[in-house]
Coordinates of C-alpha atoms in Angstrom, one line a residue:
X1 CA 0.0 0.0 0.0
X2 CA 1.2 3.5 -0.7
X3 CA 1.3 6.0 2.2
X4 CA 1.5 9.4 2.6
X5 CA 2.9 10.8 6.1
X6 CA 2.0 14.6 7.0
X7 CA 4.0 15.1 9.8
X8 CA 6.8 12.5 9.0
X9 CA 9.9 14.3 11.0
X10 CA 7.7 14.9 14.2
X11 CA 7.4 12.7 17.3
X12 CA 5.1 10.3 16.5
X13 CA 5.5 10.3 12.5
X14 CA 9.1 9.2 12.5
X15 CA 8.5 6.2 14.6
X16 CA 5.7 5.6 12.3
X17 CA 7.4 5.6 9.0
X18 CA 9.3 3.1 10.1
X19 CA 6.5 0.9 11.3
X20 CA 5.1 0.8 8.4
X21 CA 8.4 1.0 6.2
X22 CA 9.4 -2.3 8.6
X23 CA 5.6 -3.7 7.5
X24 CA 6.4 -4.2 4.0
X25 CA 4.6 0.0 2.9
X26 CA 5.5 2.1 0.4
X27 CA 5.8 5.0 2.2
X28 CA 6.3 8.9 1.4
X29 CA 7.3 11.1 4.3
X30 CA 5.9 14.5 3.3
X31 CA 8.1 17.7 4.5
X32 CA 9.4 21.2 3.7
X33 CA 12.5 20.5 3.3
X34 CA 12.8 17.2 1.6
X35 CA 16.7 17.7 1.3
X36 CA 17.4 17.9 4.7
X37 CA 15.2 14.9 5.4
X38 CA 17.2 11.4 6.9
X39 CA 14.3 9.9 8.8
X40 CA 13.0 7.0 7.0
X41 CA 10.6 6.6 3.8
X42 CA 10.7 8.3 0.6
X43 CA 11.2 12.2 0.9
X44 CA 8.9 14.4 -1.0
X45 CA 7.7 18.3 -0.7
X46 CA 5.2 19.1 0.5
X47 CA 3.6 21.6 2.8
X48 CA 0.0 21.9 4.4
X49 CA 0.1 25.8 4.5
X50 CA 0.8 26.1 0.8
X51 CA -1.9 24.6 -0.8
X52 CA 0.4 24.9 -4.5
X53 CA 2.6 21.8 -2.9
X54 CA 0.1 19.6 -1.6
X55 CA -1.5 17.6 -5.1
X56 CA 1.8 16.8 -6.3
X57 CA 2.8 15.4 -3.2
X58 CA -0.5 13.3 -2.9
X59 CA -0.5 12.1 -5.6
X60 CA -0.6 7.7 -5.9
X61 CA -1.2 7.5 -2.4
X62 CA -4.0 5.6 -1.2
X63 CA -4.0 6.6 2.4
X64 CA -2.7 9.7 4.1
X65 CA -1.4 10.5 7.8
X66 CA -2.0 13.7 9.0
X67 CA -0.2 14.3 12.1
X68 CA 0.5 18.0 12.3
X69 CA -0.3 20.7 14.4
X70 CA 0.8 24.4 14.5
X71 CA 0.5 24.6 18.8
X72 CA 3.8 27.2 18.8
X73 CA 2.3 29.7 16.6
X74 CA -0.2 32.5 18.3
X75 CA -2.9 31.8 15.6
X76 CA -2.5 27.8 15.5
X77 CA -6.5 27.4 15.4
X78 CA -6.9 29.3 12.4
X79 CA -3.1 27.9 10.6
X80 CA -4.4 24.5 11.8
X81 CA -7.8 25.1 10.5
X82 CA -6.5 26.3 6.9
X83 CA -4.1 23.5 6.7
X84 CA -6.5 20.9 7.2
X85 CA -9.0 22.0 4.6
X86 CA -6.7 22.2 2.1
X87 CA -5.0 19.0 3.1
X88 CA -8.6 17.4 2.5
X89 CA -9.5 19.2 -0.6
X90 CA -5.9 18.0 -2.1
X91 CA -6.0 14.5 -1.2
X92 CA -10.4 14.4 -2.4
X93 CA -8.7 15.7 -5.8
X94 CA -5.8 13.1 -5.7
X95 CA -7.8 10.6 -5.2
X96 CA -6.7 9.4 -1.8
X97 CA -8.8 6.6 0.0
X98 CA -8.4 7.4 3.6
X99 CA -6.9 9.9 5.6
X100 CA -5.6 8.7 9.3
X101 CA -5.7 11.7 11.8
X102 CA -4.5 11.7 15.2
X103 CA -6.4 14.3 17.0
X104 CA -6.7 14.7 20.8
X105 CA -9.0 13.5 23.8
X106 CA -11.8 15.7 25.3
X107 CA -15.6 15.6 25.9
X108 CA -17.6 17.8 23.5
X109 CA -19.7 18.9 26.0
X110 CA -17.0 20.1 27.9
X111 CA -15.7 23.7 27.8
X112 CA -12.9 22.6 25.5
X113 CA -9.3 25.0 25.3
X114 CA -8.6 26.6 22.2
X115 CA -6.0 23.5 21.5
X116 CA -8.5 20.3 22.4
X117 CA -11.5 22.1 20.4
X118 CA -9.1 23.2 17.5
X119 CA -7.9 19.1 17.6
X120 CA -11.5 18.1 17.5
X121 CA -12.5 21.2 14.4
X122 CA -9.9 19.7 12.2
X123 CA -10.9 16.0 11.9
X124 CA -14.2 18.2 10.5
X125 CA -12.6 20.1 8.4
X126 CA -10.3 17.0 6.9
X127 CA -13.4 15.1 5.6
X128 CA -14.9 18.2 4.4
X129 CA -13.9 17.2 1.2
X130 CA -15.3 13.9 0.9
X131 CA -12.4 11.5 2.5
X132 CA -13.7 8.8 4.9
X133 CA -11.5 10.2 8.4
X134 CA -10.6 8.1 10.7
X135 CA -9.5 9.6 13.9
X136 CA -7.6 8.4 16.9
X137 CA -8.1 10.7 20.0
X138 CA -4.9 10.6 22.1
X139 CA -4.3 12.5 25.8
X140 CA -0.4 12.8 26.8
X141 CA 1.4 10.4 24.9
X142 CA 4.4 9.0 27.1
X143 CA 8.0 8.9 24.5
X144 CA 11.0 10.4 24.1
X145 CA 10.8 13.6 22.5
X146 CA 7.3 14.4 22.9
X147 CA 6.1 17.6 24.4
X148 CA 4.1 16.9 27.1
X149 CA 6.4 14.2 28.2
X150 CA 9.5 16.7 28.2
X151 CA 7.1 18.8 30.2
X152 CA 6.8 16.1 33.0
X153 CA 10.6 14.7 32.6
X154 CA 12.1 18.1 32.8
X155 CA 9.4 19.2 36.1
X156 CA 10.6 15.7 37.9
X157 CA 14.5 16.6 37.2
X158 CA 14.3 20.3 38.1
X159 CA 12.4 21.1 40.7
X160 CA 11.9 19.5 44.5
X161 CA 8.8 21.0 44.9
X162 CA 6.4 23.2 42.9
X163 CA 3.4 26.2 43.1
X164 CA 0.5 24.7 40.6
X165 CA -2.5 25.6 39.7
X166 CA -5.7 23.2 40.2
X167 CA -4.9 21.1 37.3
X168 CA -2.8 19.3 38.7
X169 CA -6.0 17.5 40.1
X170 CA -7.7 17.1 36.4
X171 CA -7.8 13.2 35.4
X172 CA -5.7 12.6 32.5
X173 CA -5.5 8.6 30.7
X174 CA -1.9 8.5 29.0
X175 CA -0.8 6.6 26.7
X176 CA 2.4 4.7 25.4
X177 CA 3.8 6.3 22.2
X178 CA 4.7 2.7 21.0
X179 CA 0.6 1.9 21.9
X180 CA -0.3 5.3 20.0
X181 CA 2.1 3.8 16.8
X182 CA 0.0 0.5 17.2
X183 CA -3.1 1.8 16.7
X184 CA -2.3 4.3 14.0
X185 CA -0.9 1.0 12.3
X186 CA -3.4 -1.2 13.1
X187 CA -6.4 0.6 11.3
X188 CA -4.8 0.1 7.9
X189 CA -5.7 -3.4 7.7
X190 CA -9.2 -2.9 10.3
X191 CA -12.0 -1.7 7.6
X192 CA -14.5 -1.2 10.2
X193 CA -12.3 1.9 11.5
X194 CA -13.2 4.0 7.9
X195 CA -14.9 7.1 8.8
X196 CA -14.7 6.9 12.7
X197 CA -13.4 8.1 15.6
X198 CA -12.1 6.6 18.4
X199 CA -10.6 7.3 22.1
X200 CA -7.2 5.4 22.7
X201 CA -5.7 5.9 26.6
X202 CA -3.1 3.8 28.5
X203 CA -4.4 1.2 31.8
X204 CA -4.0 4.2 33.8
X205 CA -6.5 7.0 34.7
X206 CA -4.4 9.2 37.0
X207 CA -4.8 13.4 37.8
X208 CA -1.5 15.2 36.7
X209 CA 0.1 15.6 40.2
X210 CA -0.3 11.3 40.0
X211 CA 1.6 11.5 36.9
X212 CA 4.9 13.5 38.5
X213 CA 5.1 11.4 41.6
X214 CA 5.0 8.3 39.9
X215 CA 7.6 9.8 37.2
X216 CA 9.6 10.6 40.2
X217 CA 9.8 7.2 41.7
X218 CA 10.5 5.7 38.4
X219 CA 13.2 8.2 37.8
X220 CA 14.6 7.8 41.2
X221 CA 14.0 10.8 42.9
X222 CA 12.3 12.0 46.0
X223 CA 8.8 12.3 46.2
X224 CA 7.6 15.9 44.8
X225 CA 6.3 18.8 47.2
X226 CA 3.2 19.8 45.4
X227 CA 1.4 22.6 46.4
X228 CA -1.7 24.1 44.4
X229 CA -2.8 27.8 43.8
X230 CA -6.0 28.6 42.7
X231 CA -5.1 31.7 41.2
X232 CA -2.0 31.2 39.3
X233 CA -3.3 31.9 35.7
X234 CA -2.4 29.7 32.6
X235 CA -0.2 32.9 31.3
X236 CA 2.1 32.9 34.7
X237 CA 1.8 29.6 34.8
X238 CA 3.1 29.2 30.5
X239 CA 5.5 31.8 31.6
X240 CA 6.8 29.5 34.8
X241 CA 7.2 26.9 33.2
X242 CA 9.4 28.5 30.3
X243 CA 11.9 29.1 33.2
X244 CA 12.3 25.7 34.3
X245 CA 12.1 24.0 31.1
X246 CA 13.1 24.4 27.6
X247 CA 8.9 24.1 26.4
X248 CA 8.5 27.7 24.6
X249 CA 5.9 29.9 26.0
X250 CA 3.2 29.5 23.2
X251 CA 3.3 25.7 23.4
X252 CA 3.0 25.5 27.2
X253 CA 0.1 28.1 27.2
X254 CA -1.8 26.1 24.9
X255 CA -1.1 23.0 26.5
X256 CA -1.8 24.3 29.6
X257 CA -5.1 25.5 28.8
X258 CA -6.0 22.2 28.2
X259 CA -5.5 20.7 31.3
X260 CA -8.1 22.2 32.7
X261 CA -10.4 19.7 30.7
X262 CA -10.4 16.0 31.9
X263 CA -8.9 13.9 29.1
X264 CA -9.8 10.1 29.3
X265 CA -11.4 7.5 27.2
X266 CA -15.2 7.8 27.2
X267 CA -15.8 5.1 24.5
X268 CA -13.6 1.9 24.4
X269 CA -14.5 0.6 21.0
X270 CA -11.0 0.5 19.7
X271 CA -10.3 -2.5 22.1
X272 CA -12.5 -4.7 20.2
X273 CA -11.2 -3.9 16.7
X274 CA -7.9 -3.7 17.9
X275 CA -7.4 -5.8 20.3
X276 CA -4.3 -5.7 22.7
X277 CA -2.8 -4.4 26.4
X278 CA -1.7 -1.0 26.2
X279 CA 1.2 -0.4 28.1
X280 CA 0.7 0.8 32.1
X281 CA 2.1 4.2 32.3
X282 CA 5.3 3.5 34.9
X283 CA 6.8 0.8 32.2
X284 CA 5.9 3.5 29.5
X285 CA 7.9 5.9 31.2
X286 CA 11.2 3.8 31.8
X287 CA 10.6 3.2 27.8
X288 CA 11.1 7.3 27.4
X289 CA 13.6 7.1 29.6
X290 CA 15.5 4.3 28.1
X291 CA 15.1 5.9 24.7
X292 CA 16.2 8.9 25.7
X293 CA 19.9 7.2 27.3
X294 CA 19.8 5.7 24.3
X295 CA 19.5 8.4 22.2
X296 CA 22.8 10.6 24.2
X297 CA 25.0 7.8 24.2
X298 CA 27.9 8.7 21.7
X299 CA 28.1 7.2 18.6
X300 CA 31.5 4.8 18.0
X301 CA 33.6 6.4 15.3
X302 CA 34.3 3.0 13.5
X303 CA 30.3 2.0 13.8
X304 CA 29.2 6.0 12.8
X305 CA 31.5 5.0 9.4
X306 CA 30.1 1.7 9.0

């Protein structure tokens, strides 16, 4: 099968390329900057904010991943917004089959954040076009490299004890990146996924403040002070946490407008179709941390010229 990645060089799309590269795929990994690209799959231009790139980059493909987000520009709902229609439009003209979209977990009848209800507006405006969608709605995904990850790692290693504001008492359901790969992978081959959405979480339901302890005790540190503040706003709080990690302000904002809202599977059905243990979220966290040694250990001279 021919695939299309949108989003290849980003967290979750370079382990994915080579999923499905390892699978036996033909598989395009769509980007700016095609010759500066060493991740794996077949380079080729393309870009979701300039609609001129996008049909000669779709074209032959019979499914497309879209796996980008603009969350460290100011206007990323309406950039995410535009880049999704035209995505859908392109890929309707090119002839695509199905586009694969992992968006993000959240109630609807919540008061979503700007980020969880921009997540949820673009699976609309992908199929706007005509392409059967199918979505999978992921919370904090646990890996190396990810944001919201490096957000927790970095909190753990910094700080003995921190001033929060109440969301560090929201319920969150996190998820292995390697179980997030899985399921992207898995829906290829699962015809009964076309055109719907579905809620994907780790074993664990556990509020934020849950998440650092246990990150703590896994990483071998001493148990986290904690101690919540109503009124520090999401700006000081964006602005905070710009100091004590290397997450840019615009990101954390965003992302921590959105922990306000409760992010867990309300709807299961994915377990049936797809049908395996997702990882618990202490062994998913020794696998970020393994990958992440893994990833600073030097490379041998003779094996870097092999």
């Amino acid at each position: 099968m021919r695939l299309l990645i949108a989003g290849a060089s980003g967290f979750v799309g370079h382990r994915l390329c080579e999923v499905l590269t390892d699978a036996g795929h033909a598989v395009s990994a769509m980007t700016r900057r095609p010759e500066r690209y060493t991740g794996c799959g077949e380079p080729v231009r393309g870009d979701v904010h300039d609609p001129d790139s996008l049909p000669g980059a779709l074209a032959g493909h019979d499914v497309a991943y879209y796996l980008v987000h603009s969350l460290d520009r100011a206007d990323f709902v309406r950039a995410d917004a535009d880049g999704a229609r035209a995505f859908g439009r392109a890929a309707a003209a090119a002839g695509v089959r199905r586009i694969v979209y992992l968006g993000g977990l959240g109630d609807d009848r919540d008061d979503l954040s700007d980020h969880l209800r921009s997540r949820r507006e673009v699976e609309t405006h992908l199929g706007e076009a005509g392409v059967p969608v199918t979505t999978i709605r992921a919370g904090i995904i646990v890996g190396h490299g990810g944001i919201s990850w490096e957000m927790t790692r970095q909190l753990v290693s910094h700080l003995p004890a921190m001033v929060c504001p109440q969301w560090v008492y929201t319920r969150t359901q996190p998820i292995a990146i390697d179980d997030v790969v899985r399921y992207l992978t898995a829906v290829l081959d699962t015809d009964a996924t076309t055109g719907r959405a579905f809620d994907v979480g780790g074993p664990d339901v556990l509020v934020y403040a849950d998440m650092l302890q246990r990150a703590a005790a896994v990483m071998g540190r001493r148990r986290l002070v904690i101690v919540p503040v109503p009124l520090l706003t999401p700006s000081l709080s964006s602005r905070w946490l710009s100091l004590v990690t290397d997450v840019d302000t615009a990101t954390g904002r965003s992302l921590i407008d959105s922990m306000s809202n409760e992010v867990v599977v309300r709807d299961d059905a994915i377990r049936r179709l797809v049908p395996f243990e997702p990882m618990p979220y202490d062994e998913a966290v020794r696998r970020a941390l393994d990958d992440r040694a893994a990833d600073s250990v030097p490379v041998p001279r003779r094996a870097a010229a092999a």
